[in-house]
Amino acid sequence: MGTSVSGVGVLDKAVAVLDALETRPRSLAELAEATSLPRATAHRLAVALERHQLVGRDEAGRFVLGGRLTTLGRAAGVGGRSLADVATPALTELRDRTGESTQLYVRVGDTRVCTVSLQSPHSLRTIVPVGAALPLDVGSAAKVLTGDPEAGRRGWAESVEERERGVASVSAPVLMDGEPVAAVSVSGPVQRTTRQPGRRYAAAVMEAARAVERALG
């Protein structure tokens, strides 16, 4: 490789690996040739990127771009604005309309990460920190991000005390090309949301998700 672009040689080499995979899958030999890196170096970097899900493998064992890049690309938003920036107005309106806390989640690997969190004005409320990584096996946002069949049919999912005692939530997917790229959620204490929060909030949450889709479009 030539002169370092960033001043951090290993970073430049890792980006070179990603650039080489942008056009097509490559075997290790092809990857080394395309990047002008020693075979051992290309292999070490590709495997390290694979562990971060930035690189994957196809059925033939060739290196390909990883699924996490899709998530990161979607999170980058449009027009120089992040997905969080694009979604915040809709989530603000949802919070004001419902009086409960609202969140935006994106899937990162085997977790869902909160990228927007707006708190309810009530003293008793749910608080999810921005950057919190939560599991994908419980919660309404997890259901819509993983393509739960019932959530897909209804266009929304609800959760009552699945992840945290005393808390209920309703979520709807933000769709791009028919695939969920984020989840809009409203959450609050069960005594206000009731044990059937979908009846109260599903329409508003779906409307907010559609507003985010329009902003992304």
mmCIF file of C-alpha atoms in Angstrom:
data_model
loop_
_atom_site.group_PDB
_atom_site.id
_atom_site.type_symbol
_atom_site.label_atom_id
_atom_site.label_comp_id
_atom_site.label_asym_id
_atom_site.label_seq_id
_atom_site.Cartn_x
_atom_site.Cartn_y
_atom_site.Cartn_z
ATOM 1 C CA MET A 1 0.000 0.000 0.000
ATOM 2 C CA GLY A 2 1.049 3.596 -0.507
ATOM 3 C CA THR A 3 1.076 6.533 1.883
ATOM 4 C CA SER A 4 -1.291 6.263 4.811
ATOM 5 C CA VAL A 5 -4.479 8.255 4.340
ATOM 6 C CA SER A 6 -5.463 8.511 7.994
ATOM 7 C CA GLY A 7 -2.077 8.237 9.668
ATOM 8 C CA VAL A 8 -3.212 4.966 11.242
ATOM 9 C CA GLY A 9 -1.786 2.250 9.052
ATOM 10 C CA VAL A 10 -3.850 -0.662 10.315
ATOM 11 C CA LEU A 11 -7.049 1.333 9.806
ATOM 12 C CA ASP A 12 -6.110 2.150 6.237
ATOM 13 C CA LYS A 13 -5.408 -1.522 5.573
ATOM 14 C CA ALA A 14 -8.739 -2.570 7.075
ATOM 15 C CA VAL A 15 -10.567 -0.058 4.882
ATOM 16 C CA ALA A 16 -8.663 -1.390 1.890
ATOM 17 C CA VAL A 17 -10.038 -4.846 2.675
ATOM 18 C CA LEU A 18 -13.584 -3.468 2.798
ATOM 19 C CA ASP A 19 -13.038 -1.539 -0.432
ATOM 20 C CA ALA A 20 -11.817 -4.686 -2.159
ATOM 21 C CA LEU A 21 -14.982 -6.522 -1.148
ATOM 22 C CA GLU A 22 -17.276 -3.758 -2.336
ATOM 23 C CA THR A 23 -17.452 -5.082 -5.891
ATOM 24 C CA ARG A 24 -17.539 -8.863 -5.355
ATOM 25 C CA PRO A 25 -16.683 -11.745 -3.020
ATOM 26 C CA ARG A 26 -13.007 -12.647 -2.924
ATOM 27 C CA SER A 27 -10.917 -15.601 -1.845
ATOM 28 C CA LEU A 28 -7.979 -14.917 0.437
ATOM 29 C CA ALA A 29 -5.585 -14.959 -2.516
ATOM 30 C CA GLU A 30 -7.787 -12.540 -4.453
ATOM 31 C CA LEU A 31 -8.133 -10.303 -1.409
ATOM 32 C CA ALA A 32 -4.381 -10.155 -0.902
ATOM 33 C CA GLU A 33 -3.854 -9.329 -4.573
ATOM 34 C CA ALA A 34 -6.573 -6.641 -4.645
ATOM 35 C CA THR A 35 -5.234 -4.895 -1.527
ATOM 36 C CA SER A 36 -1.508 -5.429 -2.224
ATOM 37 C CA LEU A 37 -1.259 -6.790 1.305
ATOM 38 C CA PRO A 38 0.733 -9.848 2.341
ATOM 39 C CA ARG A 39 -1.514 -12.893 2.465
ATOM 40 C CA ALA A 40 -1.092 -13.269 6.235
ATOM 41 C CA THR A 41 -1.964 -9.617 6.831
ATOM 42 C CA ALA A 42 -5.037 -9.753 4.597
ATOM 43 C CA HIS A 43 -6.216 -12.880 6.409
ATOM 44 C CA ARG A 44 -5.640 -11.387 9.875
ATOM 45 C CA LEU A 45 -7.557 -8.213 9.027
ATOM 46 C CA ALA A 46 -10.417 -10.014 7.273
ATOM 47 C CA VAL A 47 -10.899 -12.382 10.217
ATOM 48 C CA ALA A 48 -10.791 -9.490 12.684
ATOM 49 C CA LEU A 49 -13.402 -7.611 10.639
ATOM 50 C CA GLU A 50 -15.458 -10.792 10.478
ATOM 51 C CA ARG A 51 -15.598 -10.925 14.266
ATOM 52 C CA HIS A 52 -17.124 -7.440 14.220
ATOM 53 C CA GLN A 53 -19.587 -8.563 11.499
ATOM 54 C CA LEU A 54 -18.103 -6.068 9.050
ATOM 55 C CA VAL A 55 -16.951 -8.963 6.870
ATOM 56 C CA GLY A 56 -18.704 -12.278 6.293
ATOM 57 C CA ARG A 57 -18.334 -15.432 4.208
ATOM 58 C CA ASP A 58 -20.409 -16.760 1.353
ATOM 59 C CA GLU A 59 -21.277 -20.425 0.757
ATOM 60 C CA ALA A 60 -17.958 -20.961 -1.015
ATOM 61 C CA GLY A 61 -16.018 -19.572 1.939
ATOM 62 C CA ARG A 62 -15.050 -16.370 0.130
ATOM 63 C CA PHE A 63 -14.938 -13.104 2.030
ATOM 64 C CA VAL A 64 -17.885 -10.719 1.527
ATOM 65 C CA LEU A 65 -19.081 -7.517 3.135
ATOM 66 C CA GLY A 66 -20.755 -8.198 6.483
ATOM 67 C CA GLY A 67 -24.317 -7.560 7.569
ATOM 68 C CA ARG A 68 -23.356 -4.987 10.163
ATOM 69 C CA LEU A 69 -22.415 -2.579 7.373
ATOM 70 C CA THR A 70 -26.063 -2.568 6.318
ATOM 71 C CA THR A 71 -27.104 -1.537 9.816
ATOM 72 C CA LEU A 72 -24.446 1.146 9.988
ATOM 73 C CA GLY A 73 -25.374 2.449 6.545
ATOM 74 C CA ARG A 74 -29.019 2.706 7.493
ATOM 75 C CA ALA A 75 -28.102 4.416 10.755
ATOM 76 C CA ALA A 76 -26.144 6.998 8.764
ATOM 77 C CA GLY A 77 -29.467 8.284 7.445
ATOM 78 C CA VAL A 78 -29.775 10.574 4.470
ATOM 79 C CA GLY A 79 -28.544 13.967 3.398
ATOM 80 C CA GLY A 80 -25.802 14.016 5.990
ATOM 81 C CA ARG A 81 -28.337 13.501 8.800
ATOM 82 C CA SER A 82 -28.233 10.420 10.975
ATOM 83 C CA LEU A 83 -31.217 8.152 11.386
ATOM 84 C CA ALA A 84 -31.496 9.442 14.946
ATOM 85 C CA ASP A 85 -31.712 13.036 13.706
ATOM 86 C CA VAL A 86 -34.281 12.110 11.066
ATOM 87 C CA ALA A 87 -36.443 10.204 13.554
ATOM 88 C CA THR A 88 -36.341 12.611 16.499
ATOM 89 C CA PRO A 89 -39.214 14.897 15.364
ATOM 90 C CA ALA A 90 -41.567 11.912 14.978
ATOM 91 C CA LEU A 91 -40.528 10.507 18.354
ATOM 92 C CA THR A 92 -40.994 13.899 19.976
ATOM 93 C CA GLU A 93 -44.517 14.108 18.619
ATOM 94 C CA LEU A 94 -45.189 10.547 19.782
ATOM 95 C CA ARG A 95 -44.004 11.354 23.293
ATOM 96 C CA ASP A 96 -46.128 14.487 23.443
ATOM 97 C CA ARG A 97 -49.150 12.647 22.069
ATOM 98 C CA THR A 98 -48.935 9.681 24.447
ATOM 99 C CA GLY A 99 -47.308 11.297 27.471
ATOM 100 C CA GLU A 100 -44.935 8.337 27.691
ATOM 101 C CA SER A 101 -41.233 7.819 26.961
ATOM 102 C CA THR A 102 -40.278 7.049 23.365
ATOM 103 C CA GLN A 103 -37.261 5.304 21.879
ATOM 104 C CA LEU A 104 -35.723 4.363 18.556
ATOM 105 C CA TYR A 105 -33.835 1.079 18.310
ATOM 106 C CA VAL A 106 -31.638 -0.373 15.581
ATOM 107 C CA ARG A 107 -30.348 -3.899 15.374
ATOM 108 C CA VAL A 108 -26.617 -4.350 15.846
ATOM 109 C CA GLY A 109 -25.587 -7.986 15.699
ATOM 110 C CA ASP A 110 -27.435 -9.911 18.372
ATOM 111 C CA THR A 111 -28.621 -6.807 20.222
ATOM 112 C CA ARG A 112 -30.871 -3.820 19.725
ATOM 113 C CA VAL A 113 -29.284 -0.476 20.456
ATOM 114 C CA CYS A 114 -31.190 2.601 21.590
ATOM 115 C CA THR A 115 -30.287 5.556 19.354
ATOM 116 C CA VAL A 116 -32.984 8.016 20.471
ATOM 117 C CA SER A 117 -34.532 8.241 23.940
ATOM 118 C CA LEU A 118 -37.064 10.903 24.912
ATOM 119 C CA GLN A 119 -38.415 10.881 28.434
ATOM 120 C CA SER A 120 -42.004 11.191 29.587
ATOM 121 C CA PRO A 121 -42.857 14.322 31.592
ATOM 122 C CA HIS A 122 -44.281 12.114 34.363
ATOM 123 C CA SER A 123 -42.145 11.594 37.446
ATOM 124 C CA LEU A 124 -42.770 7.844 37.182
ATOM 125 C CA ARG A 125 -41.436 6.892 33.743
ATOM 126 C CA THR A 126 -39.205 4.518 31.862
ATOM 127 C CA ILE A 127 -35.677 5.622 31.034
ATOM 128 C CA VAL A 128 -33.534 3.865 28.427
ATOM 129 C CA PRO A 129 -30.103 5.484 27.946
ATOM 130 C CA VAL A 130 -28.962 6.269 24.433
ATOM 131 C CA GLY A 131 -26.430 3.620 23.492
ATOM 132 C CA ALA A 132 -27.984 0.935 25.678
ATOM 133 C CA ALA A 133 -27.665 -2.509 24.065
ATOM 134 C CA LEU A 134 -30.644 -4.691 24.916
ATOM 135 C CA PRO A 135 -31.457 -8.316 24.052
ATOM 136 C CA LEU A 136 -33.328 -9.424 20.964
ATOM 137 C CA ASP A 137 -35.289 -12.194 22.651
ATOM 138 C CA VAL A 138 -37.625 -10.044 24.763
ATOM 139 C CA GLY A 139 -39.481 -6.757 24.320
ATOM 140 C CA SER A 140 -41.732 -5.256 21.689
ATOM 141 C CA ALA A 141 -38.864 -3.612 19.779
ATOM 142 C CA ALA A 142 -37.062 -6.941 19.610
ATOM 143 C CA LYS A 143 -40.152 -8.530 18.085
ATOM 144 C CA VAL A 144 -40.429 -6.053 15.230
ATOM 145 C CA LEU A 145 -36.676 -6.006 14.547
ATOM 146 C CA THR A 146 -36.488 -9.800 14.309
ATOM 147 C CA GLY A 147 -39.532 -10.142 12.088
ATOM 148 C CA ASP A 148 -41.897 -11.782 14.553
ATOM 149 C CA PRO A 149 -44.768 -13.152 12.398
ATOM 150 C CA GLU A 150 -47.557 -11.747 14.560
ATOM 151 C CA ALA A 151 -45.889 -8.350 14.677
ATOM 152 C CA GLY A 152 -45.542 -8.485 10.902
ATOM 153 C CA ARG A 153 -49.233 -9.199 10.413
ATOM 154 C CA ARG A 154 -50.387 -6.459 12.775
ATOM 155 C CA GLY A 155 -47.693 -3.927 11.999
ATOM 156 C CA TRP A 156 -46.842 -3.565 15.683
ATOM 157 C CA ALA A 157 -45.927 -5.552 18.779
ATOM 158 C CA GLU A 158 -46.522 -5.142 22.478
ATOM 159 C CA SER A 159 -44.660 -6.275 25.559
ATOM 160 C CA VAL A 160 -45.832 -6.407 29.175
ATOM 161 C CA GLU A 161 -43.159 -6.957 31.822
ATOM 162 C CA GLU A 162 -41.061 -9.106 29.497
ATOM 163 C CA ARG A 163 -37.750 -7.331 29.991
ATOM 164 C CA GLU A 164 -38.418 -5.260 33.084
ATOM 165 C CA ARG A 165 -40.981 -5.691 35.820
ATOM 166 C CA GLY A 166 -43.723 -3.064 35.849
ATOM 167 C CA VAL A 167 -42.974 -1.811 32.323
ATOM 168 C CA ALA A 168 -45.010 -2.222 29.141
ATOM 169 C CA SER A 169 -44.203 -1.095 25.606
ATOM 170 C CA VAL A 170 -45.502 -0.956 22.047
ATOM 171 C CA SER A 171 -43.267 -0.853 18.973
ATOM 172 C CA ALA A 172 -43.649 -0.567 15.213
ATOM 173 C CA PRO A 173 -41.027 -1.170 12.532
ATOM 174 C CA VAL A 174 -39.489 1.474 10.324
ATOM 175 C CA LEU A 175 -39.367 -0.236 6.937
ATOM 176 C CA MET A 176 -37.076 0.262 3.960
ATOM 177 C CA ASP A 177 -37.653 -1.969 0.939
ATOM 178 C CA GLY A 178 -39.978 -4.004 3.115
ATOM 179 C CA GLU A 179 -37.315 -4.772 5.731
ATOM 180 C CA PRO A 180 -37.239 -3.397 9.304
ATOM 181 C CA VAL A 181 -34.318 -1.009 9.755
ATOM 182 C CA ALA A 182 -35.393 0.416 13.117
ATOM 183 C CA ALA A 183 -38.113 0.165 15.728
ATOM 184 C CA VAL A 184 -40.127 3.079 17.099
ATOM 185 C CA SER A 185 -41.228 2.396 20.660
ATOM 186 C CA VAL A 186 -43.315 3.920 23.414
ATOM 187 C CA SER A 187 -42.928 2.588 26.946
ATOM 188 C CA GLY A 188 -44.196 3.337 30.410
ATOM 189 C CA PRO A 189 -45.322 1.911 33.730
ATOM 190 C CA VAL A 190 -48.041 -0.722 33.520
ATOM 191 C CA GLN A 191 -50.380 1.228 35.755
ATOM 192 C CA ARG A 192 -50.681 3.875 33.028
ATOM 193 C CA THR A 193 -50.138 1.837 29.862
ATOM 194 C CA THR A 194 -52.374 -1.025 31.135
ATOM 195 C CA ARG A 195 -51.654 -4.678 30.407
ATOM 196 C CA GLN A 196 -52.927 -4.242 26.856
ATOM 197 C CA PRO A 197 -50.840 -1.262 25.736
ATOM 198 C CA GLY A 198 -51.432 -1.988 22.062
ATOM 199 C CA ARG A 199 -55.038 -0.894 22.375
ATOM 200 C CA ARG A 200 -53.924 2.483 23.619
ATOM 201 C CA TYR A 201 -50.764 3.194 21.646
ATOM 202 C CA ALA A 202 -50.513 0.997 18.525
ATOM 203 C CA ALA A 203 -52.068 3.520 16.139
ATOM 204 C CA ALA A 204 -49.855 6.369 17.345
ATOM 205 C CA VAL A 205 -46.688 4.262 17.242
ATOM 206 C CA MET A 206 -47.398 3.060 13.701
ATOM 207 C CA GLU A 207 -48.100 6.624 12.610
ATOM 208 C CA ALA A 208 -44.744 7.709 14.055
ATOM 209 C CA ALA A 209 -42.966 4.887 12.230
ATOM 210 C CA ARG A 210 -44.545 5.934 8.934
ATOM 211 C CA ALA A 211 -43.433 9.518 9.615
ATOM 212 C CA VAL A 212 -39.834 8.320 10.016
ATOM 213 C CA GLU A 213 -40.105 6.382 6.755
ATOM 214 C CA ARG A 214 -41.332 9.483 4.952
ATOM 215 C CA ALA A 215 -38.449 11.502 6.399
ATOM 216 C CA LEU A 216 -35.980 8.865 5.205
ATOM 217 C CA GLY A 217 -37.542 8.799 1.754
#
